[in-house]
């Protein structure tokens, strides 16, 4: 059995099969959750390319699958990443029990994760752009559910995200030429420009970010959170593959300077705009922009300093973004809109989720003692060594997000008391208040303990450091 | 591809792309899109075997049919007044003129710079990319955006065919074109679909 069959094809096939399930109960969610959990466990426990003897049965997960003349390879050094991706999918599926992002969510999320894994495993790796585009197209029915009017955000999102494809595919071709004649400055400049444009569209970097806040006003926050989290994480790994693969890219300090500058700009602008938002969806979108900027900064630090910081930030940030999207997803079901002015009753009714949302924003801003802080600190130190100006921009961005978090806290604390607040709408959208809901208590306690635990004891996630082995050339 | 035939194909490609950009009636726009895929196919077979290039033609026709059938099942828009300069036909034609000028300048240099691209695929590819971009930028609505995206990707595929002929990539680009058409069709009809929650 090949790894790609197990972690790419199987989830895609099961996802497609689940789309045909007609009854509106939770069976697809349970099936998707079960499969995702099993795939996480296999990725965690079973080495790739090693024959395992279980009694009389021998099992081997081979790394390569040949399909239409191209290879899909998942090597042993990618197994930890594989575990992380399927664990993340398991958590997103778990969160959908309370956020209810739509009946197609379990099936489409399985297919999307399969496509994201295909993007990470296809050889030559630059075809990944095609799988990412396919995943984006697949996600549209969840972003604009049947019966709703598509807004400008989805149209712009589609256009911008699909624009990235020609740039990235042509970059791959140009880079092959640049490899043959590394002395050609024109060729290198053209390839660099194409690469920068392609990833700017894909990662929604300034000035191509406008679809994110627009779509955040139109779509379910949990659905948008899933798409942007996976899309940006996989795209950043794809970017790392580019830098790892081409010598002239990883040996060129200007590339890292550019990444550092663009990342710092993302953190600054994301934070600045987050501070002004009165709509929680838009606030989440700008938070995502800041989070992506932070990860780009880590890559921009380069090599042995940047790569560990990148992975050290990626995991706690994923944990925080998931919780933020889940809390907003519940509030979205309970309130007429995510405008802070209209959210008061829902925030009062869900104090644990409100507290979690505020904590998530503060954690992403880099508040000490919380999960992402150790990685933020390492990045800030690295950025400061390169440029004090960029460090100031970074800190201003973090302060902006902090202000956004405090604005949410103010909206929550100044809302009408729960007893006076109108009850949540009746019918399927109704959900028990937090304090009477054991599942929310469980989510809240586990999330807070994990977040504080990692913030206080960052060595807890030390094994994650092994993820740098996926990029040995870059890590040197 | 001889000079006369190549020039003729590029001119026909330009005419159909301009027609899609300028005209108001969606039926004729879909018909022009179908024709546009024929001219694009003729440019692709300059570098690809015909049996592989025909995949792009058939895909394009299916995409155009999907969009056309969806539009057919939607209520007619009240006639949108063409508000004249600067957002009307003249403005769009002028914008397309700029694209043509840029293409006339850029295509020979592209063909010179890389031996992979012939001059006619370079003209055709750049024209479609530019006019597709204008379509997306200047025409509001999902239907027109879909036409623009399909035109843009058609131009990109003419160029990319010269550097990549892998079966997997052909398959994925086919899926992408169909995906754009299906997603656009879904978005066009989403407001009238039954809520199944």
XYZ file of C-alpha atoms in Angstrom, chain A:
476
model
C 0.000 0.000 0.000
C 1.363 3.420 -0.868
C 1.271 6.444 1.399
C -0.469 8.583 -1.210
C -3.186 5.958 -1.565
C -3.824 6.107 2.158
C -3.556 9.841 2.847
C -4.550 11.338 -0.499
C -6.815 9.020 -2.422
C -8.721 7.385 0.454
C -9.982 10.649 2.048
C -10.902 12.003 -1.387
C -12.873 8.863 -2.254
C -14.604 8.697 1.128
C -15.383 12.413 0.890
C -16.937 11.955 -2.544
C -18.982 9.001 -1.278
C -20.225 11.067 1.683
C -21.519 13.736 -0.689
C -24.143 11.241 -1.833
C -25.511 10.715 1.675
C -28.964 12.276 1.552
C -30.289 12.211 5.110
C -29.626 15.295 7.213
C -28.154 13.624 10.296
C -24.612 13.513 11.672
C -23.547 10.203 10.061
C -21.146 11.842 7.545
C -19.582 13.834 10.360
C -18.993 10.707 12.469
C -17.576 8.804 9.484
C -15.282 11.660 8.459
C -14.149 12.122 12.044
C -13.457 8.398 12.421
C -11.451 8.245 9.205
C -9.524 11.381 10.022
C -8.673 10.065 13.488
C -7.547 6.696 12.107
C -5.379 8.375 9.472
C -3.829 10.572 12.173
C -3.083 7.507 14.273
C -1.563 5.594 11.343
C 0.573 8.606 10.414
C 1.750 8.870 14.003
C 2.437 5.176 14.578
C 3.451 3.575 11.289
C 6.798 4.383 9.693
C 6.808 4.810 5.934
C 8.941 2.517 3.778
C 9.486 0.014 6.613
C 8.101 -3.536 6.567
C 6.106 -4.201 9.742
C 5.407 -7.760 10.811
C 2.054 -8.139 12.580
C 1.836 -11.869 13.285
C 1.747 -13.587 9.936
C 0.838 -10.382 8.104
C 3.504 -8.020 6.849
C 2.564 -4.433 6.130
C 4.568 -1.848 4.281
C 3.556 1.693 3.473
C 5.569 2.543 0.385
C 6.371 6.230 -0.107
C 5.579 6.617 -3.811
C 2.478 6.283 -5.962
C 2.810 6.729 -9.716
C -0.258 8.334 -11.266
C -0.545 9.536 -14.882
C 3.205 9.432 -15.236
C 3.933 11.575 -12.172
C 4.940 10.608 -8.653
C 3.120 11.337 -5.425
C 5.701 10.835 -2.714
C 5.213 11.044 1.047
C 8.558 10.322 2.653
C 9.290 9.233 6.210
C 10.528 12.739 7.096
C 7.077 14.117 6.188
C 5.261 11.769 8.573
C 5.170 14.264 11.420
C 3.674 16.873 9.111
C 1.148 14.308 7.950
C 0.179 13.625 11.562
C -0.180 17.346 12.165
C -2.388 17.896 9.119
C -4.756 15.042 9.898
C -4.826 15.978 13.585
C -5.796 19.484 12.530
C -8.528 18.038 10.289
C -9.790 15.935 13.238
C -10.064 19.045 15.390
C -11.829 21.029 12.661
C -14.325 18.191 12.307
C -14.822 18.067 16.076
C -15.489 21.808 16.113
C -18.169 21.430 13.477
C -20.392 19.645 16.048
C -21.081 23.002 17.688
C -20.485 25.418 14.809
C -22.605 23.557 12.210
C -20.875 24.988 9.140
C -23.082 23.099 6.678
C -24.020 19.544 5.810
C -21.267 19.251 3.177
C -18.509 20.279 5.560
C -17.370 16.759 6.630
C -17.252 15.447 3.060
C -15.679 18.514 1.488
C -13.151 18.939 4.282
C -11.962 15.351 3.733
C -11.622 15.948 -0.012
C -9.887 19.282 0.585
C -7.378 17.750 3.002
C -6.714 14.968 0.476
C -6.049 17.636 -2.164
C -3.795 19.573 0.206
C -1.823 16.380 0.849
C -1.646 15.806 -2.912
C -0.216 19.315 -3.221
C 2.468 18.483 -0.668
C 3.352 15.144 -2.212
C 3.244 15.678 -5.988
C 6.519 15.586 -7.919
C 7.511 17.932 -9.558
C 6.350 19.913 -6.574
C 5.276 23.012 -8.534
C 2.141 21.186 -9.728
C 0.962 21.741 -6.154
C -0.559 25.012 -7.360
C -3.108 23.038 -9.394
C -4.237 21.021 -6.374
C -4.509 24.161 -4.261
C -6.693 25.779 -6.933
C -8.877 22.654 -7.020
C -9.292 22.788 -3.229
C -10.357 26.431 -3.436
C -12.980 25.696 -6.103
C -14.260 22.780 -4.061
C -14.845 25.004 -1.042
C -17.204 27.424 -2.815
C -20.500 25.623 -1.974
C -19.657 25.959 1.717
C -18.653 29.600 1.471
C -21.869 30.394 -0.401
C -24.479 27.863 0.782
C -27.509 27.093 -1.399
C -30.170 29.738 -1.079
C -27.792 32.606 -0.366
C -26.756 35.447 -2.618
C -23.060 35.404 -3.554
C -21.396 38.686 -2.677
C -18.389 40.495 -4.064
C -16.037 38.717 -1.663
C -16.406 35.247 -3.192
C -15.998 36.608 -6.723
C -12.838 38.445 -5.787
C -11.520 35.467 -3.794
C -11.925 33.155 -6.765
C -10.285 35.592 -9.164
C -7.317 36.393 -6.931
C -6.673 32.818 -5.855
C -6.895 31.489 -9.413
C -4.563 34.254 -10.630
C -1.798 32.691 -8.558
C -1.808 29.569 -10.716
C -0.324 30.888 -13.994
C 2.335 32.820 -12.114
C 3.463 29.811 -10.084
C 3.415 27.382 -13.006
C 5.440 29.750 -15.189
C 7.820 30.411 -12.297
C 8.582 26.703 -12.180
C 9.436 26.731 -15.849
C 11.534 29.899 -15.527
C 13.365 28.544 -12.495
C 14.381 25.473 -14.435
C 15.925 27.865 -16.978
C 17.499 29.952 -14.215
C 19.088 26.810 -12.817
C 20.717 26.194 -16.188
C 22.061 29.739 -16.425
C 22.330 31.159 -12.898
C 24.344 34.111 -14.210
C 21.374 35.524 -16.123
C 20.190 38.391 -13.933
C 17.196 39.103 -16.187
C 15.968 35.545 -15.929
C 16.406 35.478 -12.176
C 14.591 38.812 -11.791
C 11.690 37.655 -13.955
C 11.397 34.377 -12.069
C 11.596 36.217 -8.744
C 8.877 38.670 -9.772
C 6.588 35.872 -10.978
C 7.190 33.923 -7.772
C 6.456 36.957 -5.607
C 3.224 37.701 -7.498
C 2.092 34.079 -7.446
C 2.530 33.718 -3.699
C 1.118 37.185 -3.009
C -2.126 36.103 -4.666
C -2.100 32.689 -3.000
C -1.328 33.946 0.504
C -3.559 37.042 0.193
C -0.626 39.327 0.919
C -0.971 43.096 0.687
C -2.299 44.454 -1.707
C -4.098 41.267 -2.786
C -5.715 40.652 0.598
C -8.969 42.527 0.049
C -11.069 39.412 -0.594
C -10.451 38.066 2.912
C -12.298 40.740 4.928
C -14.978 40.991 2.244
C -15.601 37.254 2.297
C -15.436 37.226 6.095
C -18.560 39.394 6.145
C -20.399 37.045 3.809
C -19.361 33.529 4.824
C -19.565 31.288 7.875
C -16.423 32.105 9.908
C -15.645 28.443 10.583
C -15.714 27.602 6.857
C -13.531 30.566 5.944
C -11.221 29.766 8.868
C -10.724 26.203 7.635
C -9.963 27.305 4.083
C -7.552 30.076 4.976
C -5.773 28.067 7.669
C -5.092 25.017 5.484
C -4.530 27.010 2.297
C -2.012 29.330 3.896
C -0.203 26.597 5.844
C 0.160 24.377 2.790
C 1.101 27.341 0.582
C 3.828 28.355 3.006
C 5.196 24.799 2.986
C 5.018 24.954 -0.809
C 7.000 28.205 -0.699
C 9.567 26.498 1.534
C 9.819 23.720 -1.069
C 10.658 26.331 -3.714
C 13.398 27.824 -1.555
C 14.695 24.368 -0.626
C 14.748 23.154 -4.214
C 16.507 26.026 -6.002
C 20.049 26.867 -4.957
C 19.975 30.416 -6.313
C 16.862 31.155 -4.226
C 18.200 29.861 -0.921
C 21.649 31.380 -1.497
C 20.240 34.786 -2.288
C 19.971 37.041 0.801
C 17.648 39.393 -1.120
C 14.973 36.657 -1.188
C 15.010 36.403 2.609
C 15.069 40.194 2.972
C 11.999 40.391 0.745
C 10.168 37.700 2.732
C 11.030 39.442 5.991
C 9.812 42.796 4.694
C 6.599 41.414 3.198
C 5.928 39.410 6.381
C 6.500 42.467 8.586
C 4.199 44.522 6.370
C 1.550 41.792 6.717
C 1.871 41.830 10.513
C 1.740 45.625 10.637
C -1.208 46.104 8.295
C -3.103 43.079 9.668
C -2.773 44.450 13.196
C -3.518 48.022 12.185
C -6.725 47.059 10.409
C -7.717 44.546 13.105
C -7.659 47.388 15.635
C -10.362 49.258 13.697
C -12.817 46.433 13.041
C -16.313 46.362 14.423
C -17.172 43.106 12.670
C -15.746 39.935 14.204
C -15.478 38.151 10.849
C -13.384 40.955 9.405
C -11.342 40.977 12.613
C -10.646 37.258 12.099
C -9.625 37.908 8.489
C -7.084 40.538 9.508
C -5.899 38.266 12.314
C -5.251 35.619 9.658
C -3.293 38.184 7.646
C -1.173 38.963 10.702
C -0.654 35.254 11.391
C 0.530 34.616 7.821
C 2.817 37.636 8.063
C 4.397 36.180 11.206
C 5.082 32.874 9.476
C 6.603 34.698 6.483
C 8.826 36.626 8.856
C 10.037 33.318 10.315
C 10.916 32.038 6.833
C 12.567 35.380 6.080
C 14.916 34.924 9.026
C 16.408 32.150 6.956
C 17.972 28.763 7.523
C 18.871 27.494 10.954
C 17.171 30.381 12.787
C 14.030 30.794 10.732
C 12.893 27.255 10.050
C 12.558 26.151 13.720
C 10.770 29.434 14.507
C 8.396 28.790 11.597
C 7.339 25.382 12.889
C 7.346 26.545 16.508
C 4.838 29.235 15.519
C 2.784 27.183 13.068
C 1.473 24.682 15.617
C 0.327 26.924 18.481
C -1.009 29.413 15.947
C -3.055 26.618 14.351
C -4.469 25.740 17.779
C -5.428 29.351 18.428
C -6.899 30.036 14.969
C -9.008 26.885 15.198
C -10.436 27.963 18.558
C -11.095 31.495 17.319
C -12.919 30.199 14.232
C -14.935 27.756 16.389
C -16.019 30.468 18.846
C -16.982 32.815 16.028
C -18.806 29.959 14.313
C -21.024 29.480 17.401
C -21.609 33.215 17.793
C -22.506 33.385 14.072
C -25.284 30.857 14.693
C -26.559 32.729 17.722
C -26.473 36.375 16.679
C -28.090 38.244 13.806
C -24.642 39.287 12.615
C -21.056 39.399 13.821
C -21.147 43.193 14.198
C -19.898 43.989 17.696
C -22.857 46.306 18.216
C -25.277 43.404 17.709
C -23.282 40.671 19.402
C -23.792 41.669 23.030
C -26.559 39.183 23.934
C -24.747 36.290 22.245
C -21.494 37.184 24.006
C -23.295 37.328 27.364
C -24.934 33.987 26.699
C -21.583 32.421 25.792
C -19.067 33.835 28.261
C -16.638 30.909 27.861
C -16.535 31.333 24.094
C -16.235 35.106 24.440
C -13.327 34.651 26.844
C -11.724 32.110 24.494
C -12.048 34.533 21.545
C -10.448 37.369 23.497
C -7.645 35.065 24.686
C -7.085 33.812 21.139
C -6.680 37.366 19.834
C -4.314 38.242 22.670
C -2.307 35.039 22.079
C -1.934 35.825 18.379
C -0.840 39.327 19.291
C 2.028 37.672 21.203
C 0.955 38.144 24.803
C 3.430 36.490 27.226
C 2.541 33.162 28.890
C 0.291 32.125 26.007
C 1.157 29.452 23.408
C 2.570 31.394 20.447
C 4.643 33.714 22.675
C 7.956 31.768 22.696
C 7.938 31.599 18.884
C 6.934 35.263 18.620
C 9.792 36.177 20.914
C 12.299 34.262 18.773
C 10.955 35.942 15.627
C 10.979 39.412 17.166
C 14.593 38.906 18.246
C 15.534 37.753 14.760
C 13.682 40.621 13.058
C 15.295 43.098 15.459
C 18.760 41.829 14.517
C 17.966 42.463 10.828
C 16.172 45.785 11.062
C 14.897 47.886 13.938
C 12.357 49.519 11.586
C 10.766 46.173 10.750
C 10.705 45.252 14.444
C 8.849 48.472 15.217
C 6.326 47.680 12.458
C 5.902 44.167 13.878
C 5.325 45.402 17.400
C 2.859 48.042 16.181
C 0.961 45.309 14.349
C 0.829 43.188 17.495
C -0.381 46.182 19.484
C -3.098 46.687 16.872
C -4.356 43.149 17.312
C -4.167 43.587 21.067
C -6.420 46.627 20.659
C -8.801 44.513 18.548
C -8.917 41.925 21.361
C -9.579 44.615 23.945
C -12.367 46.037 21.782
C -14.034 42.611 21.813
C -13.533 42.381 25.586
C -15.175 45.788 25.986
C -18.118 44.769 23.802
C -18.586 41.651 25.897
C -18.313 43.306 29.297
C -20.466 46.285 28.368
C -23.254 44.191 26.827
C -26.627 43.925 28.526
C -26.676 41.328 31.326
C -27.716 37.884 30.180
C -31.003 37.972 32.081
C -32.082 41.114 30.241
C -30.677 40.075 26.902
C -33.148 38.652 24.396
C -32.904 34.865 24.105
C -31.279 33.264 21.108
C -33.632 32.589 18.214
C -35.702 29.470 18.545
C -35.425 26.489 16.226
C -32.371 24.714 14.908
C -30.086 27.710 15.559
C -30.730 27.549 19.295
C -27.828 26.361 21.437
C -27.532 25.947 25.192
C -25.669 28.701 27.016
C -22.015 27.991 27.760
C -22.244 27.551 31.481
C -24.801 24.763 31.100
C -22.993 23.041 28.266
C -20.459 20.351 29.298
C -18.975 20.165 25.788
C -18.133 23.866 25.816
C -16.638 23.498 29.291
C -14.516 20.587 28.052
C -13.385 22.542 24.991
C -12.612 25.632 27.070
C -10.613 23.833 29.758
C -8.561 21.685 27.393
C -7.845 24.642 25.121
C -6.802 26.983 27.922
C -4.619 24.401 29.671
C -2.880 23.514 26.400
C -2.364 27.150 25.476
C -0.952 28.070 28.878
C 1.022 24.831 29.066
C 2.811 25.494 25.812
C 3.345 29.151 26.722
C 4.938 28.229 30.050
C 6.752 25.070 28.896
C 7.661 25.515 25.240
C 9.857 22.405 25.417
C 6.572 20.450 25.509
C 6.478 20.629 21.726
C 10.217 20.053 21.228
C 9.657 16.979 18.994
C 8.046 19.352 16.500
C 11.582 20.529 15.821
C 12.003 17.376 13.734
C 9.798 18.976 11.077
C 12.813 20.996 9.930
C 14.280 17.734 8.584
C 11.862 18.040 5.658
C 14.005 20.913 4.390
C 17.614 19.799 5.046
C 19.231 22.156 2.529
C 17.407 25.164 3.869
C 18.099 24.222 7.489
C 21.876 24.183 6.956
